[in-house]
Coordinates of C-alpha atoms (C1' of nucleotides) and ligand atoms in Angstrom, one line a residue:
Chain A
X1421 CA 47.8 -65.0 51.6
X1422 CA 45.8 -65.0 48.5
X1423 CA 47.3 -64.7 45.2
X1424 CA 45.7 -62.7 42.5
X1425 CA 44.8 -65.2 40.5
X1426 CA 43.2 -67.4 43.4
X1427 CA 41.0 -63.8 43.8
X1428 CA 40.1 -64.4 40.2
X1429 CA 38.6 -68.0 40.0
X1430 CA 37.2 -67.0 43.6
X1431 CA 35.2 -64.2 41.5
X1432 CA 33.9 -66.3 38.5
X1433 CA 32.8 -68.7 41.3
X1434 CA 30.9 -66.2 42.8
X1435 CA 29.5 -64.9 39.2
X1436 CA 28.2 -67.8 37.9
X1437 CA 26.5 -69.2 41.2
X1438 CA 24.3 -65.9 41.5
X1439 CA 23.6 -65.8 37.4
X1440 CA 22.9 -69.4 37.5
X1441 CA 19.7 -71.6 39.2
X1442 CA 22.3 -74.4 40.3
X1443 CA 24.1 -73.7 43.9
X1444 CA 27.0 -75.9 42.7
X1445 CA 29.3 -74.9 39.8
X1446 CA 30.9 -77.1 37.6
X1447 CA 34.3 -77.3 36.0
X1448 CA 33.8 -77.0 32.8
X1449 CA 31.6 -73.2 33.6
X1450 CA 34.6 -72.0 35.5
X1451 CA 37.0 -72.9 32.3
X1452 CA 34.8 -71.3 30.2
X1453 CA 34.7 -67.9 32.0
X1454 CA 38.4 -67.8 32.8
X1455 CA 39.4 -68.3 29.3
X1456 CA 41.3 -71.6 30.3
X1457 CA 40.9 -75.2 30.4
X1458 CA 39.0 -77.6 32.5
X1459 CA 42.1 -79.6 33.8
X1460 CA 43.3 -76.1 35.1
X1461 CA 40.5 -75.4 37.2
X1462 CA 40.4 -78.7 38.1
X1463 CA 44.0 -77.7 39.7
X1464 CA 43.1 -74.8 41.3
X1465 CA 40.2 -76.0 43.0
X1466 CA 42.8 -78.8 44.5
X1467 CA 44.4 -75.6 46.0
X1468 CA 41.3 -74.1 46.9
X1469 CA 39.9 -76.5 48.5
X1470 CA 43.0 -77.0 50.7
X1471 CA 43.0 -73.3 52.1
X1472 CA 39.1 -74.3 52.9
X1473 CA 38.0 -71.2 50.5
X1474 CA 35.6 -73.2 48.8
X1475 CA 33.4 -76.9 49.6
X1476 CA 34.7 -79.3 46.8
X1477 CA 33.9 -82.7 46.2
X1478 CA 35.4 -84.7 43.3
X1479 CA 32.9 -85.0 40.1
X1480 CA 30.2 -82.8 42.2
X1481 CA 31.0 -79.4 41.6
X1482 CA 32.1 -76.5 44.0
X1483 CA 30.6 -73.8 46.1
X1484 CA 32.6 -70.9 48.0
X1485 CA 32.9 -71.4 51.7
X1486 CA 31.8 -68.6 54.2
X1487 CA 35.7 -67.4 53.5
X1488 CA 35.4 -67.7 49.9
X1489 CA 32.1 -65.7 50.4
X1490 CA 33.9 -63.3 52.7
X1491 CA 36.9 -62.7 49.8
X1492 CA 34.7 -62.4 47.0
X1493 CA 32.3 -59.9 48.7
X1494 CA 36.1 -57.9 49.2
X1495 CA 36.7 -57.9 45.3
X1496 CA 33.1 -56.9 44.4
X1497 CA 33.8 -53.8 46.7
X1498 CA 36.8 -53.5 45.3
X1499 CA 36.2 -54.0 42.0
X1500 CA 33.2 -51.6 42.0
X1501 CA 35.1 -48.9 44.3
X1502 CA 37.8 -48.6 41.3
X1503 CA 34.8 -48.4 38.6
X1504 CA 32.8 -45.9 40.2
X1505 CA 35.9 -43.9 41.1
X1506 CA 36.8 -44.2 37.4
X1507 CA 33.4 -42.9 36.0
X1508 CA 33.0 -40.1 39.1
X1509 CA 36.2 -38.6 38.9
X1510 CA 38.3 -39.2 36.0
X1511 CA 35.1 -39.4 33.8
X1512 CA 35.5 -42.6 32.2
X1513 CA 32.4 -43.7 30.6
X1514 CA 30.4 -46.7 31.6
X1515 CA 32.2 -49.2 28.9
X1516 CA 35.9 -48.4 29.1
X1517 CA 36.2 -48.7 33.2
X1518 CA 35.9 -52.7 33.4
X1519 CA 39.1 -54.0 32.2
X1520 CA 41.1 -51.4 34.5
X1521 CA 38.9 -52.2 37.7
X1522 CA 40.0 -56.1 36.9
X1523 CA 43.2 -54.5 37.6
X1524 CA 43.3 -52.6 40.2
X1525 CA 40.1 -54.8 42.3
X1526 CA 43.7 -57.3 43.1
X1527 CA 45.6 -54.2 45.2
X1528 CA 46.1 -54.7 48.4
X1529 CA 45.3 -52.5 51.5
X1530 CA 42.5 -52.4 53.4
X1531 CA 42.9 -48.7 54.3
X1532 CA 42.9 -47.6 50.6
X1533 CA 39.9 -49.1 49.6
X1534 CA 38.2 -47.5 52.6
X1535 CA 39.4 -44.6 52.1
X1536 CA 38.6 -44.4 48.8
X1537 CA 35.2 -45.7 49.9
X1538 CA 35.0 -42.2 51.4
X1539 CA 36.5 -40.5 49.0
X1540 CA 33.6 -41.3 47.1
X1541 CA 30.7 -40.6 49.8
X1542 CA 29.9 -44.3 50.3
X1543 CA 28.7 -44.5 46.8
X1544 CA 25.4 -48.0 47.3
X1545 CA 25.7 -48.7 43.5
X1546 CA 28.8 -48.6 41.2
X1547 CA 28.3 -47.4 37.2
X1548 CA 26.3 -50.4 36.2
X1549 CA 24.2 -50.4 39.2
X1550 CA 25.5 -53.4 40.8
X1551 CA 25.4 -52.7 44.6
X1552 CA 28.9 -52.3 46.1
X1553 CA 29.4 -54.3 49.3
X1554 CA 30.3 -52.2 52.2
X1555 CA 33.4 -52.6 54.8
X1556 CA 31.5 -55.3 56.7
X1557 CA 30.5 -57.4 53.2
X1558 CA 26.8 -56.0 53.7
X1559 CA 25.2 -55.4 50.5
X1560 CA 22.1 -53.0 50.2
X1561 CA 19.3 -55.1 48.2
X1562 CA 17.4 -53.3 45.3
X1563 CA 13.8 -53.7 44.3
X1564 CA 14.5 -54.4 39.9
X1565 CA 13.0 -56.1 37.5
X1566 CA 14.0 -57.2 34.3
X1567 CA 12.6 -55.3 30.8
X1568 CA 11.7 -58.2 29.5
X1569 CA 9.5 -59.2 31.9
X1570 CA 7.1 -55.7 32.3
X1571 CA 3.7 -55.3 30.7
X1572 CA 3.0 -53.0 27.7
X1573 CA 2.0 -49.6 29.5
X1574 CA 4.1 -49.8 32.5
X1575 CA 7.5 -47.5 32.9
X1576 CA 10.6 -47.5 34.9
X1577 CA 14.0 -46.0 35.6
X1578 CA 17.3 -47.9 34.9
X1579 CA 18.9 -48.9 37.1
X1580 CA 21.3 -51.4 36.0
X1581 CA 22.6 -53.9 33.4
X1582 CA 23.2 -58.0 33.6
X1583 CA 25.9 -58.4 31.3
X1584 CA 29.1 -55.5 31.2
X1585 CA 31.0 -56.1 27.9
X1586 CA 32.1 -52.9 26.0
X1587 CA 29.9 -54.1 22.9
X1588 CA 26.3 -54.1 25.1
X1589 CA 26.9 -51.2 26.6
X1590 CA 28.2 -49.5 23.2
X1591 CA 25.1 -50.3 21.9
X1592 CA 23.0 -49.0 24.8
X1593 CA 24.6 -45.7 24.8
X1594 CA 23.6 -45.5 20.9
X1595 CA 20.1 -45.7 21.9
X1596 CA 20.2 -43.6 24.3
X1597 CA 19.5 -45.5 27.2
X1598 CA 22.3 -45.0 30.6
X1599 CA 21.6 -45.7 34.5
X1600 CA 18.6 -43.3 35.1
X1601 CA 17.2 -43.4 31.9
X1602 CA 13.2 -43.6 32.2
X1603 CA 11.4 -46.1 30.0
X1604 CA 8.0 -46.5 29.1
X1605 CA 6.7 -50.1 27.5
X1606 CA 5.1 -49.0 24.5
X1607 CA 4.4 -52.0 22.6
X1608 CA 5.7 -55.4 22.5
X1609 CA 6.1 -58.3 19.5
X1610 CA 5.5 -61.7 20.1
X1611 CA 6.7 -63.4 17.1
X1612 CA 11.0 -62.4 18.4
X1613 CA 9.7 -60.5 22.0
X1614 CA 11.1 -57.7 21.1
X1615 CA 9.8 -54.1 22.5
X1616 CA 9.4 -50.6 21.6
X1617 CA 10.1 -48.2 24.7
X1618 CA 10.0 -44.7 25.0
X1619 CA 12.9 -43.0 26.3
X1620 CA 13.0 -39.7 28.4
X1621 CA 9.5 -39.2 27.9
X1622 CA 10.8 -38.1 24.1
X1623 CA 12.1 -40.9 21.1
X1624 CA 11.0 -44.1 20.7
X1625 CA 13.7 -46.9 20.4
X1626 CA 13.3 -50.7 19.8
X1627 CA 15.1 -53.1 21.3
X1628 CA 16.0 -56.8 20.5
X1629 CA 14.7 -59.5 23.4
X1630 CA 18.2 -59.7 23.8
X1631 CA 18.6 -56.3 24.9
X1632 CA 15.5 -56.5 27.2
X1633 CA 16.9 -59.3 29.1
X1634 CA 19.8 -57.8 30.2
X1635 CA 18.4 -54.3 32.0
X1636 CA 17.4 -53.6 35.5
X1637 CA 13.9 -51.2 36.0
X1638 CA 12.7 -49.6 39.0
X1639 CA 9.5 -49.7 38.3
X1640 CA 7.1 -46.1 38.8
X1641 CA 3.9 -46.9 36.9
Chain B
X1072 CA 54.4 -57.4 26.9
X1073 CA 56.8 -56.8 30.1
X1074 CA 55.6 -58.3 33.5
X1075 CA 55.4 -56.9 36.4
X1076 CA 59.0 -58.5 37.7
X1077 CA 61.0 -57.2 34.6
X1078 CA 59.3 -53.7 35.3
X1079 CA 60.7 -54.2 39.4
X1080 CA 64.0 -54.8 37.8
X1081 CA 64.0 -52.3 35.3
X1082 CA 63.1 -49.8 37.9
X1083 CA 65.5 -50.8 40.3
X1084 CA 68.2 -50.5 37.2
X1085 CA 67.5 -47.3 36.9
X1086 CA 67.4 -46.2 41.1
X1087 CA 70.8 -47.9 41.6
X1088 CA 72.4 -46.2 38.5
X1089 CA 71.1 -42.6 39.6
X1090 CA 72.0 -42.7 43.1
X1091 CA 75.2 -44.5 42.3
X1092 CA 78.6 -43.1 40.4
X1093 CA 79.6 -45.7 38.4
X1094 CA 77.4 -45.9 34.6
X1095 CA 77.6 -49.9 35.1
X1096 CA 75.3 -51.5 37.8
X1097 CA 76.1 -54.8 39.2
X1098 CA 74.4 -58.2 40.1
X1099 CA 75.1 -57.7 43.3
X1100 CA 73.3 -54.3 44.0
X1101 CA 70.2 -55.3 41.8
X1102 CA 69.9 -58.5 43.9
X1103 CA 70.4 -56.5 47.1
X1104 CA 68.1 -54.1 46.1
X1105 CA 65.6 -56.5 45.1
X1106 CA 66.0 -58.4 48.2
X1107 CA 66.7 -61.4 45.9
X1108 CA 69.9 -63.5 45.1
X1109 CA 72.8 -62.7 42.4
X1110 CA 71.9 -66.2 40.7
X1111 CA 68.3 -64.8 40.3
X1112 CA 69.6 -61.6 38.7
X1113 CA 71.8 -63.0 36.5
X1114 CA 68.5 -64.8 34.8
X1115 CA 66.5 -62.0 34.9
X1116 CA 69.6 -59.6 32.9
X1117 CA 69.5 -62.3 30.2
X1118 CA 65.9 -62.3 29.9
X1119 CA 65.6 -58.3 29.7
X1120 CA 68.9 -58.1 27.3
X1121 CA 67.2 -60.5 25.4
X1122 CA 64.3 -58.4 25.4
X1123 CA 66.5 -55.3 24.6
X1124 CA 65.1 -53.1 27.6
X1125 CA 69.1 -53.6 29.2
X1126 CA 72.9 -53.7 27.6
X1127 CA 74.2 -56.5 29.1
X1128 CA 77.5 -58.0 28.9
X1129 CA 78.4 -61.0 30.8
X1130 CA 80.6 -60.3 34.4
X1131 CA 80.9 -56.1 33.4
X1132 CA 77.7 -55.3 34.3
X1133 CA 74.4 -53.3 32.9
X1134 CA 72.6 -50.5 31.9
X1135 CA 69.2 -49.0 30.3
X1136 CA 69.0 -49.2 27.0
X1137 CA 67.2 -46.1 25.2
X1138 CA 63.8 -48.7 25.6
X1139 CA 65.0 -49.4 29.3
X1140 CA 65.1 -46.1 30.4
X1141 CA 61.6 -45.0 28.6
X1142 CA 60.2 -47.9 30.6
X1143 CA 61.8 -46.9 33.7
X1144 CA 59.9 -43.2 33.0
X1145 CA 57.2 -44.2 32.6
X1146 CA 57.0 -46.1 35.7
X1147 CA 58.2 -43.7 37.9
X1148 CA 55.2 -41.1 36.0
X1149 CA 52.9 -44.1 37.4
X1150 CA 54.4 -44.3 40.9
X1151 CA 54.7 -40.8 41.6
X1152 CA 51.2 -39.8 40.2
X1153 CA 50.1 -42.9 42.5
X1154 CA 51.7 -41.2 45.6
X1155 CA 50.3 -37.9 44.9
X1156 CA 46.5 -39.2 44.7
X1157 CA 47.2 -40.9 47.7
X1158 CA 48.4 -37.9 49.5
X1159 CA 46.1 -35.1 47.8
X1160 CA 43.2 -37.1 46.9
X1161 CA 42.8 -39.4 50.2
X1162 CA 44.4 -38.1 52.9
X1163 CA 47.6 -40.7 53.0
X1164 CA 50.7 -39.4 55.0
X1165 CA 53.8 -39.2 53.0
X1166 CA 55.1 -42.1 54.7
X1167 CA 52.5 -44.5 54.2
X1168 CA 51.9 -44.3 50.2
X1169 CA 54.9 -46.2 48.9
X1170 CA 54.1 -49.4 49.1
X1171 CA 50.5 -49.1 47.9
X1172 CA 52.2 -47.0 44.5
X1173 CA 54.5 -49.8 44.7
X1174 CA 51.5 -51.9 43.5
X1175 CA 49.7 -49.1 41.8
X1176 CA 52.5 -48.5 39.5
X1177 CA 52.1 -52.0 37.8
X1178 CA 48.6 -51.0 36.8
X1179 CA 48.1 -50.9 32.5
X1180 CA 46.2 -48.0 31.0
X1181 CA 47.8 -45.4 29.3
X1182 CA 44.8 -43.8 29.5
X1183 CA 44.5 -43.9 32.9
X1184 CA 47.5 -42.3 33.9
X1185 CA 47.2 -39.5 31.6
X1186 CA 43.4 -39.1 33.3
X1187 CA 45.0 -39.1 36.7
X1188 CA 47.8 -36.7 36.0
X1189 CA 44.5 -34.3 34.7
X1190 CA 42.8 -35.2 37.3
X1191 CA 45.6 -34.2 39.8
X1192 CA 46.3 -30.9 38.0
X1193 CA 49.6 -32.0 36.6
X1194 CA 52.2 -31.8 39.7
X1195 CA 55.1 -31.6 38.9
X1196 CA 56.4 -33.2 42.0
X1197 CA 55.3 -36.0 44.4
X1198 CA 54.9 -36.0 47.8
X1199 CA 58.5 -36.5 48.3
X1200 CA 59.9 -34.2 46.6
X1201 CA 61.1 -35.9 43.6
X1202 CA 59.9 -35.0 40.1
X1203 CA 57.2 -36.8 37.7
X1204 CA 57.8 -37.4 34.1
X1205 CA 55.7 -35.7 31.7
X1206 CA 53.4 -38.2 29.1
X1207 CA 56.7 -37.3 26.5
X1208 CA 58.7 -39.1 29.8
X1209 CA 60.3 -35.3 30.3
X1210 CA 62.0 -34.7 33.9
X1211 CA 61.6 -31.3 35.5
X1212 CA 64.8 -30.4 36.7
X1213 CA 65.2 -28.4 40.1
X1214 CA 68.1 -26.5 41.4
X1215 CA 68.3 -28.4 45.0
X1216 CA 71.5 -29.1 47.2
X1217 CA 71.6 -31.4 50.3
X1218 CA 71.4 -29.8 53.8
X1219 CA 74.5 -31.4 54.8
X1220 CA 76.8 -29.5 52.0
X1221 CA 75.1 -26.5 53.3
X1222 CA 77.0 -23.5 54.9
X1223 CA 76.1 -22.1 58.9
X1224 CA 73.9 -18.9 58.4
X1225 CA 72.4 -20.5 55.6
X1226 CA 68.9 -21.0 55.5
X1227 CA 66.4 -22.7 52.7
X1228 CA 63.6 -24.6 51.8
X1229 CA 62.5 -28.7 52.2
X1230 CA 62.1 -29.5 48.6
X1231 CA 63.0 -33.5 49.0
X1232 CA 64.0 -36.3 50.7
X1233 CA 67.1 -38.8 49.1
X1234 CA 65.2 -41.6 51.1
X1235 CA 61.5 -43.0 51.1
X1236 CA 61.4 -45.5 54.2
X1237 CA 59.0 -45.7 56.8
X1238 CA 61.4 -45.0 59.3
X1239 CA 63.4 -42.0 58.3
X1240 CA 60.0 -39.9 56.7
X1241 CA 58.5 -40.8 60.4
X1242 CA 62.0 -39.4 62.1
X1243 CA 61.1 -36.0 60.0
X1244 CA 57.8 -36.1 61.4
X1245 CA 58.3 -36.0 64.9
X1246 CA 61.2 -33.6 64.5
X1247 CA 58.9 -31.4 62.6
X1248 CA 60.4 -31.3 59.0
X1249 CA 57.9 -32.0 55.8
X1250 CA 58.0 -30.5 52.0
X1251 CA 57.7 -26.6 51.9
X1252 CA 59.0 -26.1 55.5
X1253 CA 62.2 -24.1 56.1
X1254 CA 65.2 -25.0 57.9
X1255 CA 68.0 -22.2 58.5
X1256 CA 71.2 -23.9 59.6
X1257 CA 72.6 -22.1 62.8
X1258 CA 75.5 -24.1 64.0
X1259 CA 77.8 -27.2 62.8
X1260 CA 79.1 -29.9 65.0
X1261 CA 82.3 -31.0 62.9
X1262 CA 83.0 -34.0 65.5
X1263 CA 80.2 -36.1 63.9
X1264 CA 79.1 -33.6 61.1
X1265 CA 75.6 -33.1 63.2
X1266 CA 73.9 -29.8 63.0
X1267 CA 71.2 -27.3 64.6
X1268 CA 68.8 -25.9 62.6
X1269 CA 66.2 -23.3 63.0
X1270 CA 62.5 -24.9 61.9
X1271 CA 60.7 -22.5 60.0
X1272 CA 61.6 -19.4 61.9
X1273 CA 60.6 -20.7 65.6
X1274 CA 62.1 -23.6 67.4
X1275 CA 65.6 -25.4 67.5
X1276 CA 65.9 -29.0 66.6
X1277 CA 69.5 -31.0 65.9
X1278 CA 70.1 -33.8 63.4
X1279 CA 72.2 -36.0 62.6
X1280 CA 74.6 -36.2 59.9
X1281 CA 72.2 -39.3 58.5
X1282 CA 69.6 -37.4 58.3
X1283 CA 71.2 -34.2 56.8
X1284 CA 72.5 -36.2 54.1
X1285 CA 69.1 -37.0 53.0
X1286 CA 67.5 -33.9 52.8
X1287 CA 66.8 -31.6 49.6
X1288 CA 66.6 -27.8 50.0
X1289 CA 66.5 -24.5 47.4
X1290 CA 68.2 -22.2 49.4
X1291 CA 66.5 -19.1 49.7
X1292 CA 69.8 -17.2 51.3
Chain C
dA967 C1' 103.0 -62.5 39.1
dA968 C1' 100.9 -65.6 42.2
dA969 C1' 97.6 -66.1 45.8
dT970 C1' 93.4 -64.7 47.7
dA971 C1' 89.0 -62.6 47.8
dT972 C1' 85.0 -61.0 45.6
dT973 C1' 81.7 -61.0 42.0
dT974 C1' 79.1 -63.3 38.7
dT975 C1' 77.5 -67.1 36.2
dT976 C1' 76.0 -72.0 35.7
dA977 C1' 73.8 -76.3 37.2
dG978 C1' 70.1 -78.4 39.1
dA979 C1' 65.7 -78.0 41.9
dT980 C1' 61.3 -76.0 43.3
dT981 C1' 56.8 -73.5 43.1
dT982 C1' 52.9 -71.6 40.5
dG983 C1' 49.9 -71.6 36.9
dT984 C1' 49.3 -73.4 32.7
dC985 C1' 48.6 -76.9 28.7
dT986 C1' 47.4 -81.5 25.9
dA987 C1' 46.1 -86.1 25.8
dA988 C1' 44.4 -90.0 28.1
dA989 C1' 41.7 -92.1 31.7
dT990 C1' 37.8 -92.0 34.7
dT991 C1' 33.3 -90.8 36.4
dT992 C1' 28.7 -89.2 35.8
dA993 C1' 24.7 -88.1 32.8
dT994 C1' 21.8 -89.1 28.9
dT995 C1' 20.0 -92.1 25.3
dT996 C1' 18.5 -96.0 23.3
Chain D
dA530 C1' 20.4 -102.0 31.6
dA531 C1' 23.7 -101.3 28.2
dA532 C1' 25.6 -98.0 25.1
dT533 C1' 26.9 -93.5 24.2
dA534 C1' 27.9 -88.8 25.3
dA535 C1' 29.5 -85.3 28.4
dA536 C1' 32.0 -83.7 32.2
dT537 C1' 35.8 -84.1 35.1
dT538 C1' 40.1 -85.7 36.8
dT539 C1' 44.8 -87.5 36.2
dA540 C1' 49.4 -87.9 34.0
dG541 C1' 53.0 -85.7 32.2
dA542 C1' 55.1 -81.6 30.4
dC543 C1' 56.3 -76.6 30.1
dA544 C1' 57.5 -71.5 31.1
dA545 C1' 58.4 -68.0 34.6
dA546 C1' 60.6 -66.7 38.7
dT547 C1' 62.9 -68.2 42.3
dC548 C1' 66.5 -70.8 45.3
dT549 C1' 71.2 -73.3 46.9
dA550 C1' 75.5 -74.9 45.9
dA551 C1' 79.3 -75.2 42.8
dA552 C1' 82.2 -73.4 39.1
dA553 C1' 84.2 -69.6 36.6
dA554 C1' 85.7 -64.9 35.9
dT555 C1' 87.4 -60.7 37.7
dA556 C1' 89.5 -57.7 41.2
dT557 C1' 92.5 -57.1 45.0
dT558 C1' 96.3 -58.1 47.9
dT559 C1' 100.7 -59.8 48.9
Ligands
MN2721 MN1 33.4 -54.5 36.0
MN2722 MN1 30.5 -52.9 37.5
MN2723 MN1 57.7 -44.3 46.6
MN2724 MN1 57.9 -40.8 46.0

DNA sequence: AAATATTTTTAGATTTGTCTAAATTTATTT
DNA sequence: AAATAAATTTAGACAAATCTAAAAATATTT
């Protein structure tokens, strides 16, 4: 048995290990992105440790275990399930279905989130276009690169976003830009790197290097 | 803020005093019904009196306040909508839903109940029979009477079921009896109040006094 | 009305997850 | 390499929800 909260620091484990260049994670990182404090963590990885969910070594820093791998692969499916079943069918947008999935990602039955799986027609990506793992943990592998790192001239589609707080995505949907949005690099600034893009084939936008950093391409051209 | 405990308690508050005759509910039942002990009870009462979701006095026993019982609606809006997405939405049998709604129920988002219950065509009854609040925490009221209090020659419809376990919804399975079918009560056994009814207009089936107890039907002659 | 039985509450512990403050270890500077 | 800074762990405490055993209040029986 896993409590809900064991599923949680299992996550941000997860999180920052594939956003970070480090394989181990440190305390402090984990404290950070649960809202908490170090000597908290510190506690839980105790208990962590001792179900064998993650490979901890005092002052070292922390990595999941294949089980810890296995668990968080089973939140990320669920997690992303809820989310894209939020956006399909009770038509959510993108930026209000996070804190709910944070939710409901913690119920448990096996046989609901499968079925839900194909409720939804197996769905590969959820509404950020992260890829949702499947019953077995697989998860389908995308060719992306990031905005800020395409040449003046070249185009793609979106399809997905790094970072998933209301505020970014607010701000994405004011310019215009959603998964499957196309994108042509019309110009770019060196003195802030930020970029002017052409959206749709129609208005031009700019965006902030900020911006460009955090969204996936598909590149066509 | 109420957690998810106070909500079980609430809720079970609210079961015992609807099923039961007296207005009062004891420490006893809640703790039986919680599957819990009286001293545990007795801790959580002070807690939700102090919270004013209960009147409370010491040794005479409890009951919703005006706050209670909203809570207790709205819960039961979220279980039953729950139950009925399982059932419509994902194919769940009647008798395997309740203890996923059980967890369902706890879920926070106003706006995601009121989505659901659009999303689900606001039914006006769950899978079981028994009827969802409205958003405004409204009951439909149905005209129903149990099959046991009905007369020989009599004949009506399956509009509910008094209990929700595993065991008993299975029973009605195999016997053949589910919402919407019709039963049409052809003779009385008064040694152990068993009867034999006719299931919808073809075959014969007898139950027991148990189960006739537990079943709703609008009679339809 | 007294004795007995039942129900309910209190007292004192335990577990989980959290915190602050202090101690320890590791990393970085000088 | 010693001093300083940063990261991490330990110590000790707290709130929530639970438990067992004992005490107190209420209900029932004689
Ligand atoms: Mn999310
Ligand atoms: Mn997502
Ligand atoms: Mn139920
Ligand atoms: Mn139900």
């Amino acid at each position: 048995m896993i409590t809900s909260t064991e599923e949680d620091y299992i996550k941000a484990i997860f999180n920052i290990s594939q956003s970070g260049k480090r394989e181990l994670v440190g305390t402090n990182q984990i404290a950070e992105r649960m809202s908490t404090t170090a000597a908290s963590v510190t506690d839980m990885l105790r208990k962590l440790n001792h179900k064998e969910l993650i490979v901890y070594e005092k002052y070292k820093g922390v990595k999941l275990s294949p089980m810890g791998t296995m668990q968080a692969m089973s939140l990320l499916r669920k997690h992303r399930l809820w989310e894209s079943f939020l956006v399909e069918k009770l038509d959510f947008a993108w930026d209000e279905v996070h804190d709910i999935a944070e939710q409901l990602e913690h119920i448990q039955s096996n046989d609901l989130v499968n079925r839900l799986d194909k409720y939804l027609g197996y769905p590969k990506f959820d509404p950020h276009g992260d890829p949702i793992p499947d019953a077995q943990g697989t998860i389908t592998i995308r060719n992306q690169i990031v905005l800020s790192t395409m040449e003046v001239g070249n185009g793609g589609l979106v399809v997905g976003v790094k970072k998933h707080d209301k505020d970014f995505l607010n701000h994405l949907n004011q310019v215009g830009i959603n998964i499957g949005t196309e994108l042509e690099l019309t110009h770019k600034y060196p003195y802030d790197q930020s970029i002017k893009v052409k959206i749709d084939n129609s208005e031009e936008a700019l965006l902030s290097s900020e911006v460009c950093e955090n969204i996936y391409l598909k590149k066509i051209r």
